[in-house]
Coordinates of C-alpha atoms and ligand atoms in Angstrom, one line a residue:
M1 CA -106.4 -95.8 -8.4
R2 CA -106.7 -97.8 -11.3
A3 CA -108.9 -96.7 -14.3
I4 CA -111.4 -99.3 -15.7
L5 CA -110.9 -99.6 -19.1
Y6 CA -113.7 -100.5 -21.4
T7 CA -112.2 -102.6 -24.1
R8 CA -114.1 -102.7 -27.3
A9 CA -112.2 -105.2 -29.6
V10 CA -112.9 -104.7 -33.3
R11 CA -114.9 -107.5 -34.5
S12 CA -116.7 -108.5 -37.4
I13 CA -120.6 -108.4 -37.9
R14 CA -122.2 -111.7 -37.4
V15 CA -125.6 -113.5 -37.2
L16 CA -126.2 -114.2 -33.4
P17 CA -126.8 -117.7 -32.4
D18 CA -130.5 -118.7 -32.2
L19 CA -130.4 -119.5 -28.4
L20 CA -128.7 -116.2 -27.7
V21 CA -131.4 -114.3 -29.8
S22 CA -134.2 -116.1 -27.7
Q23 CA -132.3 -115.2 -24.4
I24 CA -132.1 -111.6 -25.5
A25 CA -136.0 -111.6 -26.4
A26 CA -136.5 -113.3 -23.1
G27 CA -134.8 -110.6 -21.4
A28 CA -137.8 -108.2 -22.5
V29 CA -140.8 -110.7 -21.8
V30 CA -139.7 -113.2 -19.1
E31 CA -138.9 -110.5 -16.6
R32 CA -140.0 -113.0 -13.3
P33 CA -142.1 -115.9 -12.8
A34 CA -145.0 -113.9 -13.0
S35 CA -144.4 -113.0 -16.4
V36 CA -144.0 -116.7 -17.3
L37 CA -147.1 -117.4 -15.4
K38 CA -149.0 -114.7 -17.7
E39 CA -147.9 -116.0 -20.9
L40 CA -148.9 -119.4 -20.2
L41 CA -152.4 -118.2 -19.0
E42 CA -152.8 -116.5 -21.9
N43 CA -152.0 -119.1 -24.2
S44 CA -154.3 -121.3 -22.2
L45 CA -157.4 -118.4 -22.8
D46 CA -156.5 -118.2 -26.4
A47 CA -156.8 -122.1 -26.8
G48 CA -160.4 -121.7 -25.4
A49 CA -159.9 -123.3 -22.1
R50 CA -162.8 -123.6 -19.6
A51 CA -160.8 -124.5 -16.7
I52 CA -157.2 -124.0 -16.0
A53 CA -154.9 -125.4 -13.1
V54 CA -151.8 -123.3 -11.9
T55 CA -149.3 -125.3 -9.8
L56 CA -146.4 -123.0 -8.5
D57 CA -143.3 -124.0 -6.4
E58 CA -141.0 -121.9 -4.7
G59 CA -142.7 -118.6 -5.9
G60 CA -142.3 -120.1 -9.3
V61 CA -138.8 -119.9 -9.4
R62 CA -138.6 -123.6 -9.0
R63 CA -141.6 -124.8 -11.0
I64 CA -144.5 -123.1 -13.0
Q65 CA -147.2 -125.4 -14.6
V66 CA -150.2 -124.5 -16.5
E67 CA -152.8 -126.9 -17.3
D68 CA -155.6 -126.3 -19.6
D69 CA -158.6 -128.2 -21.3
G70 CA -158.5 -126.0 -24.4
A71 CA -158.1 -126.9 -28.0
G72 CA -154.6 -128.7 -27.9
I73 CA -151.5 -128.8 -30.1
A74 CA -151.2 -131.0 -33.0
R75 CA -148.5 -133.7 -32.4
E76 CA -146.8 -132.6 -35.6
E77 CA -147.1 -128.7 -34.6
L78 CA -145.5 -129.5 -31.3
P79 CA -142.0 -128.5 -32.1
L80 CA -143.4 -125.6 -33.8
S81 CA -144.8 -124.2 -30.7
L82 CA -141.3 -123.5 -29.2
A83 CA -139.9 -122.2 -32.5
R84 CA -139.5 -118.5 -32.5
H85 CA -141.8 -116.3 -34.7
A86 CA -144.1 -119.3 -35.1
T87 CA -147.8 -118.6 -34.2
S88 CA -151.3 -119.9 -35.1
K89 CA -152.9 -116.9 -34.3
I90 CA -152.0 -114.2 -37.1
T91 CA -150.9 -114.8 -40.7
S92 CA -151.0 -111.3 -42.2
L93 CA -150.4 -107.5 -41.3
A94 CA -154.3 -107.1 -41.4
D95 CA -154.8 -110.0 -39.0
L96 CA -152.0 -108.1 -36.5
E97 CA -153.8 -104.7 -37.0
G98 CA -157.2 -106.3 -35.7
V99 CA -155.9 -108.9 -33.4
A100 CA -158.4 -110.4 -31.1
T101 CA -156.2 -113.1 -29.4
L102 CA -153.9 -112.2 -26.2
G103 CA -150.9 -113.4 -27.9
F104 CA -149.7 -112.8 -31.2
R105 CA -146.0 -112.7 -31.4
G106 CA -145.1 -116.3 -31.6
E107 CA -142.1 -115.6 -29.1
A108 CA -143.6 -116.5 -25.7
L109 CA -142.8 -120.2 -25.6
A110 CA -139.5 -119.9 -27.4
S111 CA -138.3 -117.2 -25.1
I112 CA -139.3 -119.2 -22.0
A113 CA -137.6 -122.1 -23.2
A114 CA -134.6 -120.4 -23.8
V115 CA -134.4 -119.8 -20.4
S116 CA -135.6 -122.6 -18.4
R117 CA -136.3 -126.6 -18.6
L118 CA -139.7 -126.6 -20.4
S119 CA -141.7 -129.4 -21.1
I120 CA -145.0 -129.1 -23.1
S121 CA -147.5 -132.0 -23.4
S122 CA -150.9 -131.4 -25.6
R123 CA -153.9 -133.4 -26.9
K124 CA -156.2 -132.3 -29.3
T125 CA -160.0 -133.1 -29.0
Q126 CA -160.0 -135.5 -32.1
A127 CA -156.1 -137.0 -31.3
Q128 CA -155.9 -140.7 -30.4
H129 CA -153.3 -139.9 -27.9
G130 CA -151.4 -137.2 -26.5
S131 CA -147.8 -136.3 -27.3
T132 CA -144.8 -134.5 -25.2
L133 CA -141.9 -132.7 -26.0
R134 CA -139.0 -131.4 -23.6
A135 CA -136.6 -128.4 -24.2
E136 CA -133.9 -127.3 -22.3
G137 CA -131.9 -124.3 -23.3
A138 CA -130.9 -125.0 -27.1
D139 CA -131.5 -128.5 -26.8
I140 CA -135.0 -129.4 -27.9
G141 CA -135.8 -133.1 -27.6
E142 CA -138.2 -135.5 -29.7
V143 CA -141.8 -135.8 -29.6
E144 CA -143.0 -138.5 -27.6
P145 CA -146.2 -140.1 -27.1
A146 CA -148.2 -139.2 -23.7
A147 CA -151.4 -140.3 -22.1
R148 CA -153.6 -137.4 -21.4
A149 CA -156.6 -135.8 -21.7
Q150 CA -157.5 -133.2 -24.2
G151 CA -155.8 -130.0 -23.4
T152 CA -152.2 -128.8 -22.7
T153 CA -149.8 -128.7 -20.0
V154 CA -146.7 -126.5 -20.0
T155 CA -144.2 -127.0 -17.1
V156 CA -141.5 -124.8 -16.6
E157 CA -138.8 -125.4 -14.4
D158 CA -135.5 -123.9 -12.7
L159 CA -136.2 -120.1 -14.5
Y160 CA -132.8 -119.0 -15.3
F161 CA -130.8 -121.9 -14.8
N162 CA -128.7 -120.7 -17.6
T163 CA -128.5 -117.3 -17.1
P164 CA -127.2 -116.6 -13.7
A165 CA -126.7 -112.9 -13.9
R166 CA -130.6 -112.9 -14.7
R167 CA -131.1 -115.2 -11.5
K168 CA -129.7 -112.8 -9.1
F169 CA -132.1 -110.3 -9.9
L170 CA -135.2 -112.5 -8.6
K171 CA -136.7 -111.4 -5.3
S172 CA -137.4 -113.6 -2.2
E173 CA -140.1 -116.5 -2.6
P174 CA -142.9 -114.6 -1.0
T175 CA -142.2 -111.5 -3.4
E176 CA -142.3 -113.6 -6.5
F177 CA -145.2 -115.5 -5.3
G178 CA -147.0 -112.3 -4.8
H179 CA -146.3 -111.0 -8.1
C180 CA -147.5 -114.4 -9.7
D181 CA -150.8 -114.0 -7.5
E182 CA -151.3 -110.8 -8.9
V183 CA -150.9 -112.0 -12.6
F184 CA -153.5 -114.9 -11.2
R185 CA -155.9 -112.2 -9.9
R186 CA -155.8 -110.0 -12.9
V187 CA -156.3 -113.1 -15.4
A188 CA -159.3 -114.4 -13.2
L189 CA -161.1 -111.2 -13.2
A190 CA -160.8 -110.6 -16.9
H191 CA -162.5 -114.0 -17.4
P192 CA -165.0 -115.0 -15.0
Q193 CA -166.6 -117.7 -17.3
V194 CA -163.4 -119.4 -17.0
G195 CA -162.5 -121.8 -13.6
F196 CA -159.1 -121.0 -12.2
S197 CA -157.3 -122.6 -9.4
L198 CA -153.7 -121.9 -7.7
R199 CA -151.5 -124.1 -5.9
H200 CA -148.4 -123.1 -4.3
N201 CA -146.0 -125.4 -2.8
G202 CA -148.3 -127.9 -2.4
R203 CA -150.9 -126.3 -1.0
A204 CA -154.4 -125.0 -2.5
S205 CA -154.1 -121.0 -2.4
R206 CA -157.0 -120.0 -4.8
H207 CA -159.8 -121.5 -6.6
V208 CA -162.9 -119.9 -8.4
R209 CA -165.3 -121.9 -10.5
S210 CA -167.0 -120.5 -13.4
Q211 CA -169.3 -117.5 -12.4
T212 CA -170.4 -114.2 -13.0
L213 CA -168.4 -111.0 -13.0
A214 CA -170.0 -109.8 -9.8
E215 CA -169.3 -112.9 -8.1
R216 CA -165.8 -113.1 -9.6
A217 CA -164.9 -109.6 -8.5
T218 CA -166.0 -110.5 -4.6
A219 CA -164.2 -113.9 -5.1
V220 CA -160.9 -112.2 -6.0
L221 CA -161.0 -108.8 -4.6
G222 CA -163.2 -109.6 -1.4
R223 CA -166.5 -107.6 -0.6
E224 CA -164.6 -104.1 -0.2
L225 CA -165.1 -103.1 -3.4
T226 CA -168.3 -105.0 -4.3
D227 CA -170.2 -103.5 -1.7
A228 CA -169.0 -99.9 -1.9
S229 CA -169.3 -99.6 -5.6
V230 CA -171.9 -99.1 -8.5
A231 CA -171.9 -101.2 -11.3
I232 CA -171.6 -99.8 -15.0
E233 CA -172.5 -101.0 -18.2
V234 CA -172.2 -98.3 -20.7
G235 CA -172.1 -98.4 -24.3
A236 CA -171.8 -95.6 -27.2
G237 CA -169.6 -95.1 -30.3
G238 CA -168.7 -98.8 -30.8
M239 CA -167.2 -98.7 -27.1
T240 CA -168.6 -100.3 -24.2
L241 CA -167.5 -99.9 -20.5
T242 CA -168.6 -102.4 -17.9
G243 CA -167.5 -103.5 -14.6
L244 CA -167.6 -101.8 -11.2
A245 CA -166.8 -98.2 -10.0
G246 CA -165.9 -97.9 -6.5
T247 CA -167.7 -95.4 -4.6
P248 CA -165.3 -92.9 -2.4
Q249 CA -165.8 -95.3 0.6
A250 CA -163.9 -97.6 -1.2
A251 CA -161.1 -95.1 -2.0
Q252 CA -157.9 -96.0 -0.7
A253 CA -154.5 -94.3 -0.1
R254 CA -152.6 -96.6 -2.6
A255 CA -153.6 -97.1 -5.9
D256 CA -153.3 -100.7 -5.7
S257 CA -157.4 -101.7 -6.2
Q258 CA -157.3 -100.4 -9.9
Y259 CA -157.8 -103.0 -12.5
L260 CA -158.0 -101.9 -16.0
F261 CA -158.7 -104.3 -18.9
V262 CA -159.0 -103.2 -22.6
N263 CA -160.3 -106.1 -24.8
G264 CA -159.8 -108.4 -21.9
R265 CA -156.2 -107.6 -21.5
Y266 CA -154.7 -106.2 -18.2
V267 CA -153.0 -102.9 -19.2
R268 CA -151.7 -99.7 -18.1
D269 CA -153.0 -96.9 -19.9
R270 CA -152.6 -93.2 -19.3
V271 CA -155.3 -91.8 -21.3
I272 CA -157.7 -94.1 -19.5
A273 CA -156.1 -93.6 -16.2
H274 CA -156.5 -89.7 -16.5
A275 CA -160.1 -90.2 -17.6
V276 CA -160.6 -91.6 -14.3
R277 CA -159.0 -89.6 -12.4
E278 CA -161.3 -86.8 -14.0
A279 CA -164.3 -88.3 -13.6
Y280 CA -163.7 -89.0 -9.7
A281 CA -161.9 -85.3 -9.2
E282 CA -165.1 -84.0 -7.8
L283 CA -165.7 -86.9 -5.3
L284 CA -162.3 -87.6 -4.0
H285 CA -159.3 -86.0 -2.3
V286 CA -156.4 -85.7 -4.6
E287 CA -154.3 -88.2 -2.2
R288 CA -157.2 -90.8 -2.2
Q289 CA -156.8 -93.5 -5.1
P290 CA -160.4 -94.5 -6.4
A291 CA -160.9 -98.5 -6.5
Y292 CA -162.3 -99.8 -9.6
L293 CA -162.5 -102.9 -12.1
L294 CA -163.2 -101.5 -15.4
F295 CA -163.5 -103.3 -18.9
L296 CA -163.3 -101.1 -21.9
A297 CA -164.2 -103.1 -25.1
L298 CA -164.0 -101.5 -28.6
D299 CA -163.1 -102.8 -32.0
P300 CA -159.6 -104.3 -31.9
R301 CA -158.7 -102.4 -35.3
T302 CA -158.9 -99.2 -33.4
V303 CA -156.2 -100.3 -30.7
D304 CA -152.8 -101.3 -31.2
V305 CA -151.5 -103.7 -28.8
N306 CA -148.3 -103.9 -30.6
V307 CA -146.6 -101.4 -28.4
H308 CA -144.9 -103.2 -25.5
P309 CA -143.1 -106.9 -25.7
A310 CA -145.4 -107.7 -22.5
K311 CA -148.4 -106.2 -24.1
I312 CA -148.9 -104.1 -20.9
E313 CA -149.7 -101.1 -23.0
V314 CA -151.8 -100.2 -25.6
R315 CA -152.4 -97.1 -28.0
F316 CA -155.8 -95.9 -29.4
R317 CA -156.5 -94.4 -32.5
D318 CA -158.6 -92.0 -31.2
S319 CA -157.5 -91.4 -27.5
R320 CA -159.4 -88.2 -27.5
A321 CA -162.8 -90.3 -28.1
V322 CA -161.7 -93.1 -25.8
H323 CA -161.0 -90.3 -22.8
Q324 CA -164.1 -88.7 -23.5
F325 CA -166.4 -91.8 -23.4
V326 CA -164.8 -93.3 -20.3
R327 CA -164.9 -90.0 -18.5
H328 CA -168.5 -89.4 -19.2
A329 CA -169.5 -93.1 -18.8
L330 CA -168.2 -93.2 -15.2
E331 CA -169.2 -89.6 -14.3
R332 CA -173.0 -90.6 -15.1
V333 CA -172.9 -93.8 -12.9
L334 CA -171.0 -91.9 -10.1
S335 CA -173.4 -88.9 -10.0
P336 CA -175.1 -89.2 -6.9
S337 CA -178.4 -87.7 -8.2
A338 CA -178.5 -90.3 -11.0
A339 CA -177.3 -93.3 -9.1
H340 CA -178.9 -93.0 -5.7
A341 CA -182.3 -90.9 -6.2
P342 CA -185.5 -92.6 -6.2
I343 CA -187.5 -92.9 -9.2
A344 CA -190.3 -90.5 -8.1
Y345 CA -187.6 -87.7 -7.2
A346 CA -186.0 -88.3 -10.5
T347 CA -188.9 -87.6 -12.5
V348 CA -189.7 -84.4 -10.7
S349 CA -186.3 -83.3 -10.8
H350 CA -186.4 -82.9 -14.7
G351 CA -185.3 -78.9 -14.9
A352 CA -186.7 -78.2 -11.4
G353 CA -185.2 -76.5 -8.5
V354 CA -184.6 -79.8 -6.7
Q355 CA -182.2 -81.2 -8.9
A356 CA -180.1 -78.1 -8.4
A357 CA -180.1 -78.2 -4.9
F358 CA -178.9 -81.6 -4.8
S359 CA -176.3 -81.4 -7.3
L360 CA -172.8 -81.0 -6.3
A361 CA -172.0 -78.0 -9.0
Q362 CA -173.3 -75.0 -7.4
P363 CA -172.8 -75.3 -3.6
A364 CA -171.7 -71.9 -3.0
Q365 CA -174.7 -70.1 -4.8
A366 CA -177.2 -72.2 -2.6
Y367 CA -175.1 -71.4 0.5
N368 CA -175.1 -67.9 0.0
A369 CA -178.6 -67.6 -1.0
F370 CA -179.4 -69.5 2.3
M371 CA -177.1 -67.1 4.3
A372 CA -178.5 -64.2 3.1
A373 CA -182.1 -65.6 4.1
A374 CA -180.8 -66.6 7.4
A375 CA -179.4 -63.4 8.4
A376 CA -182.6 -61.7 7.8
P377 CA -183.6 -60.2 11.1
L378 CA -186.5 -62.6 12.6
P379 CA -188.9 -62.1 15.3
A380 CA -187.0 -62.4 18.4
A381 CA -189.2 -65.1 19.7
E382 CA -188.9 -67.4 16.6
Q383 CA -185.1 -66.9 16.2
S384 CA -183.8 -70.3 15.9
P385 CA -180.0 -71.1 14.9
P386 CA -179.6 -70.9 11.2
L387 CA -178.7 -74.5 10.7
G388 CA -181.7 -75.4 13.0
F389 CA -181.7 -78.4 15.5
A390 CA -181.1 -82.0 14.7
L391 CA -183.9 -84.7 13.8
G392 CA -181.6 -87.6 13.3
Q393 CA -179.0 -89.2 11.3
L394 CA -179.5 -90.8 8.0
H395 CA -177.7 -94.2 7.0
G396 CA -174.8 -93.0 9.4
I397 CA -174.0 -90.4 6.8
Y398 CA -176.2 -87.4 6.8
I399 CA -177.6 -85.0 9.7
L400 CA -180.9 -84.2 9.1
A401 CA -182.1 -80.9 10.9
Q402 CA -185.1 -78.6 10.8
N403 CA -184.7 -75.1 10.6
E404 CA -186.9 -71.9 10.0
A405 CA -186.6 -72.4 6.2
G406 CA -187.4 -76.3 6.0
L407 CA -185.0 -79.2 6.2
V408 CA -181.1 -79.2 6.3
L409 CA -179.0 -82.0 5.2
V410 CA -175.4 -82.1 6.6
D411 CA -172.8 -84.6 5.3
M412 CA -171.2 -85.2 8.7
H413 CA -167.8 -86.4 7.9
A414 CA -167.2 -83.3 5.4
A415 CA -168.8 -80.5 7.9
H416 CA -166.4 -81.8 10.5
E417 CA -163.4 -81.9 8.3
R418 CA -163.9 -78.3 7.4
I419 CA -164.3 -77.3 11.0
L420 CA -161.3 -79.2 12.1
M421 CA -159.2 -77.9 9.3
E422 CA -160.2 -74.2 10.1
R423 CA -159.4 -74.5 13.6
L424 CA -155.9 -75.9 12.8
K425 CA -155.4 -73.3 10.3
S426 CA -156.1 -70.7 13.0
G427 CA -153.9 -72.2 15.4
I428 CA -150.8 -72.5 12.8
D429 CA -151.2 -68.8 12.0
A430 CA -151.2 -67.8 15.7
G431 CA -148.1 -69.9 15.7
E432 CA -149.4 -72.0 18.4
V433 CA -151.3 -75.3 17.9
A434 CA -152.6 -76.9 21.0
R435 CA -151.0 -80.1 21.2
Q436 CA -151.4 -83.2 23.3
R437 CA -149.1 -86.1 24.4
L438 CA -150.6 -89.0 23.4
L439 CA -151.4 -91.8 26.0
V440 CA -150.6 -94.8 23.6
P441 CA -148.0 -93.2 20.8
A442 CA -148.6 -94.3 17.5
V443 CA -146.3 -96.4 15.8
L444 CA -145.8 -96.7 12.0
S445 CA -143.6 -98.8 9.8
A446 CA -141.7 -96.6 7.5
D447 CA -139.3 -96.9 4.7
A448 CA -136.0 -95.3 4.7
L449 CA -137.2 -92.0 2.8
D450 CA -139.9 -91.6 5.6
V451 CA -137.5 -92.0 8.3
A452 CA -135.2 -89.1 6.7
A453 CA -138.3 -86.8 6.1
A454 CA -139.4 -87.1 9.7
E455 CA -135.5 -86.8 11.0
E456 CA -134.9 -83.6 8.7
N457 CA -138.3 -82.0 8.9
Q458 CA -138.6 -81.7 12.9
E459 CA -139.0 -78.1 12.9
A460 CA -142.1 -78.1 10.3
L461 CA -143.4 -81.2 12.2
D462 CA -143.0 -79.1 15.2
Q463 CA -145.2 -76.3 13.7
L464 CA -147.8 -78.5 12.8
G465 CA -147.9 -79.9 16.3
L466 CA -146.2 -83.3 15.6
E467 CA -143.6 -84.8 17.4
I468 CA -142.5 -87.9 15.7
V469 CA -139.2 -90.0 16.6
V470 CA -137.3 -92.5 14.9
S471 CA -137.8 -95.7 17.2
G472 CA -136.2 -98.3 14.9
P473 CA -134.6 -98.9 11.3
N474 CA -138.0 -98.9 9.8
E475 CA -140.3 -97.6 12.3
L476 CA -141.7 -94.1 13.4
T477 CA -143.2 -93.5 16.7
V478 CA -145.6 -90.3 17.0
R479 CA -145.6 -89.1 20.4
T480 CA -147.4 -85.8 20.2
A481 CA -150.3 -84.7 18.0
P482 CA -152.8 -81.5 17.8
A483 CA -155.0 -81.7 20.4
L484 CA -158.0 -81.3 18.0
L485 CA -157.0 -84.3 15.9
A486 CA -155.7 -86.6 18.9
S487 CA -158.7 -88.9 18.5
G488 CA -158.1 -89.7 14.8
D489 CA -156.2 -92.0 13.3
I490 CA -152.8 -90.7 14.1
A491 CA -150.6 -93.4 12.2
A492 CA -152.5 -92.5 8.8
L493 CA -152.0 -88.7 9.5
A494 CA -148.6 -88.9 10.0
R495 CA -148.0 -91.1 7.1
S496 CA -149.9 -88.5 4.9
V497 CA -147.8 -85.6 6.3
L498 CA -144.4 -87.3 5.6
H499 CA -145.6 -88.2 2.2
E500 CA -146.3 -84.4 1.8
L501 CA -143.2 -83.4 3.0
R502 CA -141.1 -86.0 1.0
E503 CA -143.0 -84.9 -2.2
F504 CA -142.9 -81.1 -1.8
G505 CA -140.2 -80.2 0.8
A506 CA -141.1 -78.3 4.2
A507 CA -141.2 -74.8 2.8
Q508 CA -143.9 -75.6 0.3
V509 CA -145.8 -77.6 2.7
L510 CA -146.3 -75.0 5.2
S511 CA -147.0 -72.3 2.6
G512 CA -148.1 -72.7 -0.9
R513 CA -149.8 -76.5 0.1
Q514 CA -150.8 -75.6 3.5
N515 CA -154.5 -76.2 2.9
E516 CA -154.0 -79.3 1.0
L517 CA -152.0 -80.3 3.9
L518 CA -154.4 -79.3 6.8
A519 CA -157.3 -80.6 5.0
T520 CA -155.5 -84.1 4.7
M521 CA -154.7 -83.9 8.5
A522 CA -158.1 -82.9 9.4
C523 CA -159.6 -85.9 7.3
H524 CA -158.0 -88.4 9.2
A525 CA -159.5 -86.9 12.4
A526 CA -162.9 -86.2 11.2
V527 CA -165.7 -88.2 12.2
R528 CA -166.2 -91.4 9.9
A529 CA -169.3 -92.3 8.3
H530 CA -171.5 -94.9 10.1
R531 CA -170.4 -93.2 13.4
V532 CA -173.7 -93.0 15.5
L533 CA -174.1 -89.5 16.9
S534 CA -176.2 -88.4 20.0
A535 CA -178.7 -85.5 19.3
T536 CA -176.5 -83.3 21.4
E537 CA -173.2 -84.0 19.3
M538 CA -175.2 -83.5 16.3
N539 CA -176.4 -80.4 17.6
A540 CA -172.9 -79.4 18.9
L541 CA -171.5 -79.8 15.2
L542 CA -174.5 -77.5 13.8
R543 CA -173.2 -75.0 16.4
E544 CA -169.6 -75.2 15.1
M545 CA -170.6 -74.9 11.7
E546 CA -172.3 -71.7 12.1
E547 CA -169.2 -70.5 13.6
T548 CA -166.8 -71.7 11.4
E549 CA -165.7 -69.8 8.4
R550 CA -166.0 -71.3 4.8
S551 CA -168.2 -74.3 6.5
G552 CA -170.2 -74.4 3.3
S553 CA -168.0 -76.5 1.7
C554 CA -165.7 -79.4 2.6
N555 CA -162.0 -79.1 2.3
H556 CA -162.2 -80.8 -1.1
G557 CA -164.6 -78.2 -2.5
R558 CA -167.8 -80.5 -2.0
P559 CA -170.5 -78.9 -0.4
T560 CA -171.2 -79.9 3.5
W561 CA -174.9 -79.0 3.6
Y562 CA -178.1 -78.6 1.9
Q563 CA -181.0 -76.5 2.7
L564 CA -184.3 -78.0 1.2
T565 CA -187.0 -75.4 1.8
M566 CA -190.6 -76.0 2.6
A567 CA -191.0 -74.4 -1.0
D568 CA -188.5 -76.8 -2.5
L569 CA -190.5 -79.8 -0.4
D570 CA -193.8 -78.5 -1.7
K571 CA -192.7 -78.7 -5.0
L572 CA -191.6 -82.3 -4.9
F573 CA -194.9 -83.3 -3.8
L574 CA -196.6 -81.2 -6.2
R575 CA -198.4 -79.6 -3.4
G576 CA -199.7 -76.2 -3.7
R577 CA -199.9 -73.8 -1.0
Ligands
ATP1 N1 -152.2 -123.6 -23.8 C1 -152.0 -123.8 -25.4 N2 -153.1 -124.6 -26.0 C2 -153.2 -124.6 -27.3 N3 -152.2 -124.0 -28.1 C3 -151.2 -123.5 -27.5 C4 -151.1 -123.2 -26.1 N4 -149.6 -122.5 -25.8 C5 -149.2 -122.2 -26.8 N5 -150.0 -123.0 -28.0 C6 -149.4 -122.9 -29.7 O1 -148.2 -122.3 -29.8 C7 -147.9 -121.2 -30.2 C8 -147.0 -120.5 -29.6 O2 -147.1 -120.0 -28.6 P1 -146.7 -118.5 -28.0 O3 -146.9 -118.2 -26.6 O4 -144.9 -118.8 -28.0 O5 -146.9 -117.8 -29.3 P2 -148.2 -116.7 -29.4 O6 -149.2 -117.0 -28.3 O7 -148.8 -117.1 -31.0 O8 -147.9 -115.4 -29.2 P3 -147.1 -114.5 -28.0 O9 -145.6 -114.6 -28.1 O10 -147.9 -113.2 -28.3 O11 -147.5 -115.2 -26.9 C9 -149.2 -120.5 -30.1 O12 -149.6 -119.7 -31.2 C10 -150.3 -121.6 -30.2 O13 -150.9 -122.1 -31.4
MG2 MG1 -148.7 -116.8 -26.1

């Protein structure tokens, strides 16, 4: 075998040529076509554009063009726009520390020009005509006159034509287009007052006119989030948080409906992400990801945007204050008592017992008190089941029932989930989970790690009542499932189980994390909100709850039911008896 020799010729130190410097800088800023698109869109927004048209060819690899109606660039400044460290946006450290524009490094166009064929044409409002300039790697042409309307058009062609190593890292056209589309969506979400259009390979792909944030959110993200979210607009301590916070119904298995903007800039931020997670902790199972569209605005001097070359991260001067503000603002809008209670109820509830009965905080206490009351011997003739009999279903989510004490409200999904989980647990503890061969096997697409997890954990899966076989290089088939859960979403269930096995290993999953696992499995099979239940089904659920241990709270710690006694109701109606 031949050893690989790393030769390090001893050379003298020298200053790198300009083009190479820009190409190195491009390495950090221009990761793929989508990063070019982001920089060009940000420049158009900084120029005050009201309408922006994007044209892409071949996922942006062949061509990315952004045309705007912004302020434009003066003829004599056109060459400067492509020069490194040349910007119109800041002039001093003080400016940098309070930067309010999206760009400020004076580097984007120079970096892009170093790795593509770029042309920029522009016209300022008062200018007689427009001008244009072409650049190709190190060769920058002459400024020439051009006929055009006010604004700027930047065209970037053949990305990485002169850096073949980089070109090799580009993915397929659909993937690159997908990244461009995501950038486009983020930018469009943050600027609803600006109209945007996107064409790909000659076909119109997206078009949004100037509109309100709610309209823009629906246009870009679809109805899922707008329909299942609460609007948020909270200000305190010089910060404001606006946008939409998804309700638990909008939550997803993956974190891909999470949009966070700080001063109009899309960012990934751990401080805020953590605050959001905490605000949702009571409402969502750890496996579910909340959906949200949040805009945090704060004094630019309290946030450093000069942290990451692509400006995707920020640093807050007082991250504790930001964390607290975001968390509290979200908790307030997400609390069901604040968001959904009718006005009359909200007024009565101050300090009164009703609020406590509804709040999510002390389910156990309420439950125990009620169980004690229910356990007290009743005259034989009046004996009715502790949770009473169903009266009806409320908005497809709650079962209303009448018992001795008054009104019982049951969260049907949460209650069913708890029942399934407890049964599953008894089955596993007894070493025998009743299983059912699926009439129609559930097929799921799987990546290599899922396939490996299924193959390596046959025994653990068997203990859980699952038989999963590899049916293709990227495909798994579930043939048998626990009988209790067989009518649920078996593919989703299998995916969650494999995910757990991958993350934590079989031993951990079957012991320390067993409850979490069973809870997830039960969740996929429990009756969904909005399923219409018959009176018989509702009563059956109530009876099962009475027989199930710990049925007072769901598998995620939320209460499954509440008692409103006649006394509570009388108090609500200010009715003396
Ligand atoms: N669409 C545009 N409309 C008007 N001026 C523009 C436009 N695009 C670029 N410019 C001008 O060209 C300059 C250089 O742009 P470039 O994107 O390279 O740097 P920047 O935006 O200042 O900083 P950054 O590197 O952080 O993006 C800008 O400062 C701006 O004056
Ligand atoms: Mg810029």
